[in-house]
Amino acid sequence: MRIRRLPWRVRVALVTIPAAAAMFAALALAPRHDGPSAGAAPFAAETRCIPIDPITSVGSLNTLASKVRGGAEFQGADVGADVTLQDGRRLWVFGDTLRAPSFKGQRFVRNSMLVFQSGCADVVLPADHGALIPDRADGVGYWPMSIAKVERTGYDLVGVAVQRVRSADQPDGAGAFTNLGPAIALFIVRRGDTPQLLRVADIGADSAGTTRPTWGAASEVHDGWVYLYGTSNPQKKLVFGFSLQVARVRPDDILTTSRWRYWDGSHWQKSPDRAATLIPADGGVSQTLSVFEKDGRWFAVSKRNEFLGTDLVVWSSPGPTGPFTAGAPLAKIPSEAGGGTLRYMPLAHPDLLPEPGTVVVSYSQNDTDAAKVDNNPFLYRPRFLRVDLPR
């Protein structure tokens, strides 16, 4: 996000996916150094802006999240994973997103996107005013987990790792949905243009449960590789956290799972069943987290023991494959069973308001009473804090 001392605005960008998306996908995925022809991605068709103050500190981030009303298109959401584009804009993806009753379209969608640039936060909408990554024909939706980008001349190829979710009969709580496995959504973002969805590819067949790794729970591009971290829970009594494993692949091969390689503790090899545990599930990470490299060290940022935990913890490692060592808890972000407040899924933002030896972290929050959230969407927006990184 470019920090400027100018009035900030929130605006809506209505986009259509070009009929030639398949051709653009082939161009974008090919190992080449030129981008699609100029004008391939259409510009916003309509905009509306709301002035907001400059983002210069964690405090101003929290003011934006807790006090500035968005348009009808974006009232509240969770997740909030982000990446900085080569043109300086910052792209954010969100999970379940609430829209205002006045919105002409779906009021609740599984995912959404904002693009921050100088003076504006653009809410990116598909032509049908549904989810940006559309639901499958059978109603299965896509929850974003992590985001990464690869630069090409004149454009960025952005990958969003998502998990496939199916709504269940239970209206609330963990039983309200079923996790069916991961998927990858690819976007092309030309310099200064609106992001365009190229393709969504499910990774593996639908299979309910959390005992197998959900790859892409965290992701990082480093030294020509995409590192995709997977999380899994053994569904054993009193084990509330998730374990961490890692795979890697070249960016151009990310949709070809036969070219993925999995770290088994000593080698990169072909079988996901032999992936080594980098962090155990007992006392482990949340299902979705952040893993990133900074100044030659690797860090995993998460809430220990998922929803039932309280501690924000940073694990550190000399490399992407571990060993990861947990540091002391850096903050308390408990859920409040009595009051209905849920706090979960801390994510790191390493290049947002950077300061040496620290990182800005967001965490999602929600309420068990859906009516309260509908009346006050500020209850359903991430909050931010700054924490020290282990030395």
mmCIF file of C-alpha atoms in Angstrom:
data_model
loop_
_atom_site.group_PDB
_atom_site.id
_atom_site.type_symbol
_atom_site.label_atom_id
_atom_site.label_comp_id
_atom_site.label_asym_id
_atom_site.label_seq_id
_atom_site.Cartn_x
_atom_site.Cartn_y
_atom_site.Cartn_z
ATOM 1 C CA MET A 1 0.000 0.000 0.000
ATOM 2 C CA ARG A 2 1.455 3.351 -0.930
ATOM 3 C CA ILE A 3 1.280 5.663 2.065
ATOM 4 C CA ARG A 4 0.599 9.204 0.897
ATOM 5 C CA ARG A 5 -0.610 12.290 2.723
ATOM 6 C CA LEU A 6 -3.641 12.574 0.518
ATOM 7 C CA PRO A 7 -7.349 11.969 1.108
ATOM 8 C CA TRP A 8 -8.150 8.270 0.698
ATOM 9 C CA ARG A 9 -11.316 7.029 -0.944
ATOM 10 C CA VAL A 10 -13.125 3.726 -1.218
ATOM 11 C CA ARG A 11 -14.562 2.948 -4.630
ATOM 12 C CA VAL A 12 -16.272 0.095 -6.441
ATOM 13 C CA ALA A 13 -14.927 -1.444 -9.641
ATOM 14 C CA LEU A 14 -17.375 -3.417 -11.803
ATOM 15 C CA VAL A 15 -15.548 -5.845 -14.090
ATOM 16 C CA THR A 16 -16.454 -8.389 -16.711
ATOM 17 C CA ILE A 17 -14.380 -11.458 -17.450
ATOM 18 C CA PRO A 18 -13.338 -11.370 -21.131
ATOM 19 C CA ALA A 19 -14.445 -14.185 -23.383
ATOM 20 C CA ALA A 20 -10.824 -14.788 -24.339
ATOM 21 C CA ALA A 21 -9.805 -15.563 -20.729
ATOM 22 C CA ALA A 22 -8.532 -18.996 -21.727
ATOM 23 C CA MET A 23 -6.164 -17.449 -24.261
ATOM 24 C CA PHE A 24 -4.896 -14.947 -21.700
ATOM 25 C CA ALA A 25 -4.398 -17.766 -19.203
ATOM 26 C CA ALA A 26 -2.258 -19.654 -21.679
ATOM 27 C CA LEU A 27 -0.198 -16.528 -22.291
ATOM 28 C CA ALA A 28 0.155 -15.756 -18.605
ATOM 29 C CA LEU A 29 1.138 -19.280 -17.622
ATOM 30 C CA ALA A 30 3.704 -19.692 -20.380
ATOM 31 C CA PRO A 31 7.372 -19.183 -19.366
ATOM 32 C CA ARG A 32 7.857 -15.928 -21.236
ATOM 33 C CA HIS A 33 8.825 -12.337 -20.512
ATOM 34 C CA ASP A 34 6.134 -10.324 -22.285
ATOM 35 C CA GLY A 35 2.514 -9.938 -21.184
ATOM 36 C CA PRO A 36 -0.819 -10.043 -22.966
ATOM 37 C CA SER A 37 -1.492 -7.228 -25.392
ATOM 38 C CA ALA A 38 -2.359 -3.820 -23.970
ATOM 39 C CA GLY A 39 -5.981 -3.378 -22.983
ATOM 40 C CA ALA A 40 -6.607 -7.088 -22.456
ATOM 41 C CA ALA A 41 -8.117 -6.487 -19.006
ATOM 42 C CA PRO A 42 -11.040 -4.021 -19.049
ATOM 43 C CA PHE A 43 -11.052 -0.983 -16.818
ATOM 44 C CA ALA A 44 -13.620 -0.308 -14.090
ATOM 45 C CA ALA A 45 -17.056 0.456 -15.486
ATOM 46 C CA GLU A 46 -18.358 2.360 -12.454
ATOM 47 C CA THR A 47 -16.767 3.924 -9.374
ATOM 48 C CA ARG A 48 -17.916 5.473 -6.121
ATOM 49 C CA CYS A 49 -15.503 6.927 -3.559
ATOM 50 C CA ILE A 50 -15.691 7.555 0.180
ATOM 51 C CA PRO A 51 -12.890 9.756 1.640
ATOM 52 C CA ILE A 52 -10.806 8.200 4.412
ATOM 53 C CA ASP A 53 -7.661 9.283 6.230
ATOM 54 C CA PRO A 54 -4.135 8.220 5.190
ATOM 55 C CA ILE A 55 -2.858 4.890 6.498
ATOM 56 C CA THR A 56 0.310 5.770 8.399
ATOM 57 C CA SER A 57 0.211 3.489 11.451
ATOM 58 C CA VAL A 58 -1.398 0.416 12.960
ATOM 59 C CA GLY A 59 -3.739 2.797 14.754
ATOM 60 C CA SER A 60 -4.977 4.284 11.498
ATOM 61 C CA LEU A 61 -5.474 0.762 10.124
ATOM 62 C CA ASN A 62 -7.724 -0.025 13.084
ATOM 63 C CA THR A 63 -9.578 3.258 12.639
ATOM 64 C CA LEU A 64 -10.284 2.316 9.034
ATOM 65 C CA ALA A 65 -11.456 -1.167 10.040
ATOM 66 C CA SER A 66 -13.586 -0.078 12.989
ATOM 67 C CA LYS A 67 -15.055 3.267 11.987
ATOM 68 C CA VAL A 68 -15.036 3.880 8.228
ATOM 69 C CA ARG A 69 -18.132 2.596 6.489
ATOM 70 C CA GLY A 70 -17.650 1.021 3.087
ATOM 71 C CA GLY A 71 -20.150 1.015 0.273
ATOM 72 C CA ALA A 72 -23.008 -1.445 0.036
ATOM 73 C CA GLU A 73 -20.637 -3.816 -1.786
ATOM 74 C CA PHE A 74 -18.367 -4.417 1.233
ATOM 75 C CA GLN A 75 -19.645 -4.208 4.801
ATOM 76 C CA GLY A 76 -17.572 -6.826 6.618
ATOM 77 C CA ALA A 77 -15.468 -9.927 5.975
ATOM 78 C CA ASP A 78 -12.779 -12.165 7.431
ATOM 79 C CA VAL A 79 -9.326 -13.435 6.335
ATOM 80 C CA GLY A 80 -7.644 -10.417 4.704
ATOM 81 C CA ALA A 81 -4.559 -11.930 3.014
ATOM 82 C CA ASP A 82 -2.627 -9.457 0.870
ATOM 83 C CA VAL A 83 0.163 -9.015 -1.651
ATOM 84 C CA THR A 84 1.899 -5.950 -3.094
ATOM 85 C CA LEU A 85 1.761 -5.659 -6.885
ATOM 86 C CA GLN A 86 4.652 -4.467 -9.031
ATOM 87 C CA ASP A 87 2.868 -1.149 -9.697
ATOM 88 C CA GLY A 88 2.756 -0.411 -5.954
ATOM 89 C CA ARG A 89 -0.883 -1.250 -5.371
ATOM 90 C CA ARG A 90 -1.847 -3.689 -2.618
ATOM 91 C CA LEU A 91 -4.321 -6.464 -3.359
ATOM 92 C CA TRP A 92 -6.366 -7.975 -0.503
ATOM 93 C CA VAL A 93 -8.571 -11.080 -0.622
ATOM 94 C CA PHE A 94 -11.259 -11.789 1.961
ATOM 95 C CA GLY A 95 -13.400 -14.751 2.934
ATOM 96 C CA ASP A 96 -17.131 -14.762 3.695
ATOM 97 C CA THR A 97 -18.202 -11.212 2.847
ATOM 98 C CA LEU A 98 -21.299 -9.358 4.009
ATOM 99 C CA ARG A 99 -22.976 -6.752 1.806
ATOM 100 C CA ALA A 100 -25.654 -4.205 2.702
ATOM 101 C CA PRO A 101 -29.383 -4.903 2.285
ATOM 102 C CA SER A 102 -29.420 -2.232 -0.433
ATOM 103 C CA PHE A 103 -26.824 -4.057 -2.541
ATOM 104 C CA LYS A 104 -28.179 -5.211 -5.897
ATOM 105 C CA GLY A 105 -26.753 -8.712 -5.953
ATOM 106 C CA GLN A 106 -25.750 -11.483 -3.538
ATOM 107 C CA ARG A 107 -25.705 -10.204 0.041
ATOM 108 C CA PHE A 108 -23.319 -12.880 1.299
ATOM 109 C CA VAL A 109 -20.504 -14.340 -0.777
ATOM 110 C CA ARG A 110 -17.657 -16.760 -0.034
ATOM 111 C CA ASN A 111 -14.899 -14.380 -1.193
ATOM 112 C CA SER A 112 -14.151 -10.821 -2.261
ATOM 113 C CA MET A 113 -11.239 -8.584 -3.249
ATOM 114 C CA LEU A 114 -10.073 -5.030 -2.552
ATOM 115 C CA VAL A 115 -7.243 -3.230 -4.356
ATOM 116 C CA PHE A 116 -5.617 -0.322 -2.511
ATOM 117 C CA GLN A 117 -3.913 2.333 -4.587
ATOM 118 C CA SER A 118 -3.075 5.996 -4.115
ATOM 119 C CA GLY A 119 -6.264 7.506 -2.756
ATOM 120 C CA CYS A 120 -8.624 4.553 -3.192
ATOM 121 C CA ALA A 121 -9.590 1.094 -2.061
ATOM 122 C CA ASP A 122 -11.332 -0.525 -5.028
ATOM 123 C CA VAL A 123 -13.904 -3.232 -4.344
ATOM 124 C CA VAL A 124 -13.613 -5.584 -7.319
ATOM 125 C CA LEU A 125 -16.944 -7.015 -8.466
ATOM 126 C CA PRO A 126 -17.735 -9.571 -11.169
ATOM 127 C CA ALA A 127 -20.485 -8.702 -13.635
ATOM 128 C CA ASP A 128 -23.071 -10.872 -11.863
ATOM 129 C CA HIS A 129 -22.402 -9.192 -8.482
ATOM 130 C CA GLY A 130 -21.696 -12.575 -6.911
ATOM 131 C CA ALA A 131 -18.473 -13.950 -5.467
ATOM 132 C CA LEU A 132 -15.310 -12.886 -7.269
ATOM 133 C CA ILE A 133 -14.235 -16.539 -7.420
ATOM 134 C CA PRO A 134 -17.630 -17.962 -8.377
ATOM 135 C CA ASP A 135 -19.236 -20.915 -6.643
ATOM 136 C CA ARG A 136 -19.236 -24.227 -8.483
ATOM 137 C CA ALA A 137 -22.442 -25.308 -10.189
ATOM 138 C CA ASP A 138 -23.166 -27.623 -7.239
ATOM 139 C CA GLY A 139 -22.999 -24.732 -4.764
ATOM 140 C CA VAL A 140 -19.515 -25.418 -3.392
ATOM 141 C CA GLY A 141 -17.773 -22.113 -2.635
ATOM 142 C CA TYR A 142 -14.159 -21.004 -2.248
ATOM 143 C CA TRP A 143 -12.628 -19.510 0.902
ATOM 144 C CA PRO A 144 -9.306 -17.656 0.353
ATOM 145 C CA MET A 145 -6.406 -18.748 2.545
ATOM 146 C CA SER A 146 -3.204 -17.225 1.142
ATOM 147 C CA ILE A 147 -2.004 -15.161 -1.788
ATOM 148 C CA ALA A 148 1.263 -14.803 -3.724
ATOM 149 C CA LYS A 149 2.369 -13.211 -6.982
ATOM 150 C CA VAL A 150 4.924 -13.675 -9.744
ATOM 151 C CA GLU A 151 5.993 -10.625 -11.727
ATOM 152 C CA ARG A 152 5.997 -10.610 -15.525
ATOM 153 C CA THR A 153 6.793 -7.681 -17.789
ATOM 154 C CA GLY A 154 3.821 -5.349 -17.511
ATOM 155 C CA TYR A 155 1.649 -7.563 -15.334
ATOM 156 C CA ASP A 156 1.497 -9.766 -12.253
ATOM 157 C CA LEU A 157 0.269 -13.335 -12.169
ATOM 158 C CA VAL A 158 -1.452 -13.676 -8.787
ATOM 159 C CA GLY A 159 -2.314 -17.021 -7.246
ATOM 160 C CA VAL A 160 -4.889 -17.279 -4.480
ATOM 161 C CA ALA A 161 -4.952 -20.563 -2.581
ATOM 162 C CA VAL A 162 -8.504 -21.326 -1.489
ATOM 163 C CA GLN A 163 -10.338 -24.133 0.241
ATOM 164 C CA ARG A 164 -13.489 -25.662 -1.174
ATOM 165 C CA VAL A 165 -16.401 -25.483 1.252
ATOM 166 C CA ARG A 166 -19.918 -26.872 1.161
ATOM 167 C CA SER A 167 -22.657 -25.529 3.420
ATOM 168 C CA ALA A 168 -24.122 -28.056 5.860
ATOM 169 C CA ASP A 169 -27.462 -28.329 7.608
ATOM 170 C CA GLN A 170 -26.179 -26.865 10.874
ATOM 171 C CA PRO A 171 -26.568 -23.051 10.710
ATOM 172 C CA ASP A 172 -23.667 -22.024 12.959
ATOM 173 C CA GLY A 173 -20.309 -23.192 14.262
ATOM 174 C CA ALA A 174 -17.795 -25.636 12.826
ATOM 175 C CA GLY A 175 -20.612 -27.903 11.624
ATOM 176 C CA ALA A 176 -22.017 -25.212 9.332
ATOM 177 C CA PHE A 177 -19.677 -26.168 6.512
ATOM 178 C CA THR A 178 -17.609 -29.049 5.198
ATOM 179 C CA ASN A 179 -14.030 -28.652 3.948
ATOM 180 C CA LEU A 180 -13.630 -30.583 0.670
ATOM 181 C CA GLY A 181 -10.019 -29.736 -0.197
ATOM 182 C CA PRO A 182 -7.923 -26.927 -1.710
ATOM 183 C CA ALA A 183 -7.987 -25.145 -5.048
ATOM 184 C CA ILE A 184 -5.949 -22.466 -6.829
ATOM 185 C CA ALA A 185 -7.467 -19.335 -8.398
ATOM 186 C CA LEU A 186 -5.252 -17.465 -10.866
ATOM 187 C CA PHE A 187 -5.614 -13.758 -11.639
ATOM 188 C CA ILE A 188 -3.819 -11.545 -14.112
ATOM 189 C CA VAL A 189 -3.279 -7.939 -13.028
ATOM 190 C CA ARG A 190 -1.846 -5.611 -15.648
ATOM 191 C CA ARG A 191 -0.126 -2.517 -14.315
ATOM 192 C CA GLY A 192 -2.833 -0.106 -13.178
ATOM 193 C CA ASP A 193 -5.684 -2.319 -14.382
ATOM 194 C CA THR A 194 -8.470 -4.258 -12.699
ATOM 195 C CA PRO A 195 -7.602 -7.843 -11.646
ATOM 196 C CA GLN A 196 -9.069 -10.463 -13.977
ATOM 197 C CA LEU A 197 -9.837 -14.033 -12.965
ATOM 198 C CA LEU A 198 -8.237 -16.491 -15.381
ATOM 199 C CA ARG A 199 -8.919 -19.905 -13.970
ATOM 200 C CA VAL A 200 -9.970 -21.831 -10.870
ATOM 201 C CA ALA A 201 -8.568 -25.357 -10.505
ATOM 202 C CA ASP A 202 -9.570 -27.784 -7.756
ATOM 203 C CA ILE A 203 -6.603 -29.677 -6.291
ATOM 204 C CA GLY A 204 -7.620 -33.313 -5.834
ATOM 205 C CA ALA A 205 -11.076 -34.855 -5.609
ATOM 206 C CA ASP A 206 -13.639 -33.688 -3.072
ATOM 207 C CA SER A 207 -12.985 -35.360 0.265
ATOM 208 C CA ALA A 208 -14.537 -34.139 3.500
ATOM 209 C CA GLY A 209 -12.491 -33.662 6.645
ATOM 210 C CA THR A 210 -9.265 -32.143 7.950
ATOM 211 C CA THR A 211 -7.066 -35.215 8.370
ATOM 212 C CA ARG A 212 -5.317 -34.674 5.036
ATOM 213 C CA PRO A 213 -3.326 -31.469 4.429
ATOM 214 C CA THR A 214 -5.109 -28.472 2.979
ATOM 215 C CA TRP A 215 -2.307 -27.216 0.726
ATOM 216 C CA GLY A 216 -2.042 -23.461 0.360
ATOM 217 C CA ALA A 217 -3.025 -22.689 3.963
ATOM 218 C CA ALA A 218 0.055 -20.452 3.680
ATOM 219 C CA SER A 219 2.199 -19.682 0.636
ATOM 220 C CA GLU A 220 5.402 -17.845 -0.176
ATOM 221 C CA VAL A 221 7.322 -17.221 -3.420
ATOM 222 C CA HIS A 222 11.077 -17.388 -2.892
ATOM 223 C CA ASP A 223 14.099 -18.018 -5.164
ATOM 224 C CA GLY A 224 11.991 -19.163 -8.096
ATOM 225 C CA TRP A 225 9.768 -21.551 -6.110
ATOM 226 C CA VAL A 226 6.247 -21.361 -4.741
ATOM 227 C CA TYR A 227 6.187 -22.897 -1.259
ATOM 228 C CA LEU A 228 2.724 -24.201 -0.388
ATOM 229 C CA TYR A 229 2.183 -25.064 3.251
ATOM 230 C CA GLY A 230 -0.504 -27.556 4.211
ATOM 231 C CA THR A 231 -2.306 -27.929 7.530
ATOM 232 C CA SER A 232 -4.132 -30.955 8.922
ATOM 233 C CA ASN A 233 -5.779 -32.073 12.145
ATOM 234 C CA PRO A 234 -5.837 -35.750 13.176
ATOM 235 C CA GLN A 235 -9.295 -35.398 14.769
ATOM 236 C CA LYS A 236 -8.050 -36.847 18.037
ATOM 237 C CA LYS A 237 -9.445 -35.971 21.428
ATOM 238 C CA LEU A 238 -7.967 -32.774 22.955
ATOM 239 C CA VAL A 239 -5.883 -32.014 19.835
ATOM 240 C CA PHE A 240 -7.228 -28.655 18.681
ATOM 241 C CA GLY A 241 -4.333 -27.351 16.582
ATOM 242 C CA PHE A 242 -3.219 -28.211 13.063
ATOM 243 C CA SER A 243 0.091 -29.649 11.932
ATOM 244 C CA LEU A 244 2.206 -28.001 9.223
ATOM 245 C CA GLN A 245 3.746 -29.599 6.109
ATOM 246 C CA VAL A 246 5.291 -28.066 2.971
ATOM 247 C CA ALA A 247 5.359 -28.637 -0.780
ATOM 248 C CA ARG A 248 7.024 -26.632 -3.512
ATOM 249 C CA VAL A 249 6.620 -26.167 -7.259
ATOM 250 C CA ARG A 250 7.793 -23.824 -9.992
ATOM 251 C CA PRO A 251 5.280 -20.986 -10.537
ATOM 252 C CA ASP A 252 4.474 -22.015 -14.110
ATOM 253 C CA ASP A 253 3.638 -25.554 -12.936
ATOM 254 C CA ILE A 254 1.415 -24.667 -9.996
ATOM 255 C CA LEU A 255 -1.704 -26.230 -11.529
ATOM 256 C CA THR A 256 0.142 -29.442 -12.423
ATOM 257 C CA THR A 257 0.176 -31.348 -9.144
ATOM 258 C CA SER A 258 2.346 -34.128 -10.597
ATOM 259 C CA ARG A 259 5.186 -31.595 -10.526
ATOM 260 C CA TRP A 260 4.701 -30.675 -6.894
ATOM 261 C CA ARG A 261 7.369 -31.995 -4.539
ATOM 262 C CA TYR A 262 6.875 -32.602 -0.827
ATOM 263 C CA TRP A 263 9.495 -32.296 1.914
ATOM 264 C CA ASP A 264 9.870 -35.639 3.755
ATOM 265 C CA GLY A 265 12.402 -34.452 6.326
ATOM 266 C CA SER A 266 15.474 -34.848 4.154
ATOM 267 C CA HIS A 267 14.442 -34.682 0.473
ATOM 268 C CA TRP A 268 11.886 -33.186 -1.888
ATOM 269 C CA GLN A 269 9.930 -36.136 -3.268
ATOM 270 C CA LYS A 270 6.693 -36.908 -5.158
ATOM 271 C CA SER A 271 4.384 -38.412 -2.534
ATOM 272 C CA PRO A 272 2.202 -36.109 -0.389
ATOM 273 C CA ASP A 273 1.667 -39.051 1.988
ATOM 274 C CA ARG A 274 5.345 -38.850 2.972
ATOM 275 C CA ALA A 275 5.331 -35.133 3.777
ATOM 276 C CA ALA A 276 7.120 -34.480 7.063
ATOM 277 C CA THR A 277 5.489 -32.691 9.987
ATOM 278 C CA LEU A 278 7.199 -29.338 10.523
ATOM 279 C CA ILE A 279 4.975 -28.300 13.452
ATOM 280 C CA PRO A 280 2.859 -30.919 15.274
ATOM 281 C CA ALA A 281 -0.907 -30.582 15.653
ATOM 282 C CA ASP A 282 -0.776 -30.809 19.460
ATOM 283 C CA GLY A 283 -0.207 -27.180 20.367
ATOM 284 C CA GLY A 284 -0.090 -26.445 16.654
ATOM 285 C CA VAL A 285 -1.159 -23.728 14.254
ATOM 286 C CA SER A 286 -4.540 -22.608 12.942
ATOM 287 C CA GLN A 287 -5.894 -24.115 9.759
ATOM 288 C CA THR A 288 -4.990 -20.900 7.888
ATOM 289 C CA LEU A 289 -1.822 -18.975 8.756
ATOM 290 C CA SER A 290 1.096 -16.997 7.332
ATOM 291 C CA VAL A 291 4.590 -18.263 6.501
ATOM 292 C CA PHE A 292 7.101 -15.804 5.080
ATOM 293 C CA GLU A 293 10.820 -15.150 4.655
ATOM 294 C CA LYS A 294 12.469 -11.999 6.015
ATOM 295 C CA ASP A 295 16.180 -11.196 6.124
ATOM 296 C CA GLY A 296 17.160 -14.820 5.571
ATOM 297 C CA ARG A 297 14.883 -16.340 8.235
ATOM 298 C CA TRP A 298 11.477 -17.942 7.903
ATOM 299 C CA PHE A 299 8.555 -17.226 10.186
ATOM 300 C CA ALA A 300 5.176 -18.895 10.738
ATOM 301 C CA VAL A 301 2.582 -16.641 12.366
ATOM 302 C CA SER A 302 -0.553 -18.190 13.825
ATOM 303 C CA LYS A 303 -2.887 -18.556 16.763
ATOM 304 C CA ARG A 304 -1.925 -21.676 18.700
ATOM 305 C CA ASN A 305 -4.697 -24.274 18.930
ATOM 306 C CA GLU A 306 -7.082 -22.579 16.512
ATOM 307 C CA PHE A 307 -10.403 -21.180 17.870
ATOM 308 C CA LEU A 308 -9.992 -22.606 21.368
ATOM 309 C CA GLY A 309 -6.536 -21.110 21.830
ATOM 310 C CA THR A 310 -5.612 -17.651 23.045
ATOM 311 C CA ASP A 311 -1.940 -17.127 22.119
ATOM 312 C CA LEU A 312 -0.548 -15.380 19.056
ATOM 313 C CA VAL A 313 2.744 -17.194 18.410
ATOM 314 C CA VAL A 314 5.577 -16.835 15.896
ATOM 315 C CA TRP A 315 7.566 -19.955 14.995
ATOM 316 C CA SER A 316 10.958 -19.289 13.366
ATOM 317 C CA SER A 317 13.242 -21.383 11.181
ATOM 318 C CA PRO A 318 16.508 -21.060 9.238
ATOM 319 C CA GLY A 319 14.736 -22.215 6.063
ATOM 320 C CA PRO A 320 11.380 -23.086 4.507
ATOM 321 C CA THR A 321 11.511 -26.714 5.671
ATOM 322 C CA GLY A 322 12.252 -26.068 9.340
ATOM 323 C CA PRO A 323 12.988 -26.870 12.026
ATOM 324 C CA PHE A 324 10.388 -24.369 13.247
ATOM 325 C CA THR A 325 10.771 -23.270 16.865
ATOM 326 C CA ALA A 326 7.949 -21.564 18.730
ATOM 327 C CA GLY A 327 8.658 -18.296 20.467
ATOM 328 C CA ALA A 328 6.911 -16.983 23.560
ATOM 329 C CA PRO A 329 3.303 -15.790 23.075
ATOM 330 C CA LEU A 330 3.291 -12.235 21.740
ATOM 331 C CA ALA A 331 -0.352 -11.320 22.302
ATOM 332 C CA LYS A 332 -3.630 -12.732 23.588
ATOM 333 C CA ILE A 333 -6.480 -12.953 21.090
ATOM 334 C CA PRO A 334 -9.070 -15.112 22.872
ATOM 335 C CA SER A 335 -12.593 -15.775 21.746
ATOM 336 C CA GLU A 336 -15.243 -14.940 24.347
ATOM 337 C CA ALA A 337 -17.787 -17.732 24.669
ATOM 338 C CA GLY A 338 -20.030 -15.761 27.001
ATOM 339 C CA GLY A 339 -20.137 -12.607 24.932
ATOM 340 C CA GLY A 340 -20.187 -14.333 21.545
ATOM 341 C CA THR A 341 -17.050 -12.639 20.167
ATOM 342 C CA LEU A 342 -14.818 -14.833 17.992
ATOM 343 C CA ARG A 343 -11.183 -13.939 17.323
ATOM 344 C CA TYR A 344 -9.253 -16.158 14.949
ATOM 345 C CA MET A 345 -6.894 -16.580 11.988
ATOM 346 C CA PRO A 346 -4.026 -14.104 12.568
ATOM 347 C CA LEU A 347 -2.177 -13.322 9.344
ATOM 348 C CA ALA A 348 1.119 -11.501 8.851
ATOM 349 C CA HIS A 349 1.663 -8.561 6.493
ATOM 350 C CA PRO A 350 5.478 -8.310 6.217
ATOM 351 C CA ASP A 351 5.629 -5.358 3.817
ATOM 352 C CA LEU A 352 2.793 -3.319 5.356
ATOM 353 C CA LEU A 353 4.160 -0.340 7.346
ATOM 354 C CA PRO A 354 7.505 -2.144 7.775
ATOM 355 C CA GLU A 355 9.720 -1.539 10.805
ATOM 356 C CA PRO A 356 12.928 -3.504 11.527
ATOM 357 C CA GLY A 357 12.434 -6.583 13.675
ATOM 358 C CA THR A 358 8.640 -6.385 13.673
ATOM 359 C CA VAL A 359 5.645 -7.362 11.564
ATOM 360 C CA VAL A 360 2.070 -6.110 11.319
ATOM 361 C CA VAL A 361 -0.459 -8.859 12.059
ATOM 362 C CA SER A 362 -4.205 -8.883 11.504
ATOM 363 C CA TYR A 363 -6.736 -11.217 13.079
ATOM 364 C CA SER A 364 -10.316 -11.904 12.054
ATOM 365 C CA GLN A 365 -13.236 -11.366 14.359
ATOM 366 C CA ASN A 366 -16.911 -12.264 14.229
ATOM 367 C CA ASP A 367 -19.871 -12.811 16.541
ATOM 368 C CA THR A 368 -21.966 -15.899 17.141
ATOM 369 C CA ASP A 369 -25.099 -13.747 16.829
ATOM 370 C CA ALA A 370 -25.588 -13.142 13.100
ATOM 371 C CA ALA A 371 -28.214 -10.466 13.758
ATOM 372 C CA LYS A 372 -25.677 -8.387 15.717
ATOM 373 C CA VAL A 373 -23.237 -8.547 12.816
ATOM 374 C CA ASP A 374 -25.938 -7.603 10.327
ATOM 375 C CA ASN A 375 -26.795 -4.558 12.432
ATOM 376 C CA ASN A 376 -23.156 -3.626 13.036
ATOM 377 C CA PRO A 377 -20.766 -4.928 10.323
ATOM 378 C CA PHE A 378 -17.803 -3.411 12.201
ATOM 379 C CA LEU A 379 -18.020 -6.504 14.420
ATOM 380 C CA TYR A 380 -16.998 -8.502 11.347
ATOM 381 C CA ARG A 381 -13.784 -6.821 10.259
ATOM 382 C CA PRO A 382 -10.129 -7.664 10.946
ATOM 383 C CA ARG A 383 -8.114 -5.822 13.593
ATOM 384 C CA PHE A 384 -4.383 -5.080 13.486
ATOM 385 C CA LEU A 385 -1.407 -5.079 15.853
ATOM 386 C CA ARG A 386 2.387 -5.000 15.567
ATOM 387 C CA VAL A 387 4.545 -7.738 17.113
ATOM 388 C CA ASP A 388 8.263 -8.374 17.443
ATOM 389 C CA LEU A 389 9.830 -11.135 15.393
ATOM 390 C CA PRO A 390 12.020 -13.693 17.207
ATOM 391 C CA ARG A 391 15.742 -13.017 16.904
#
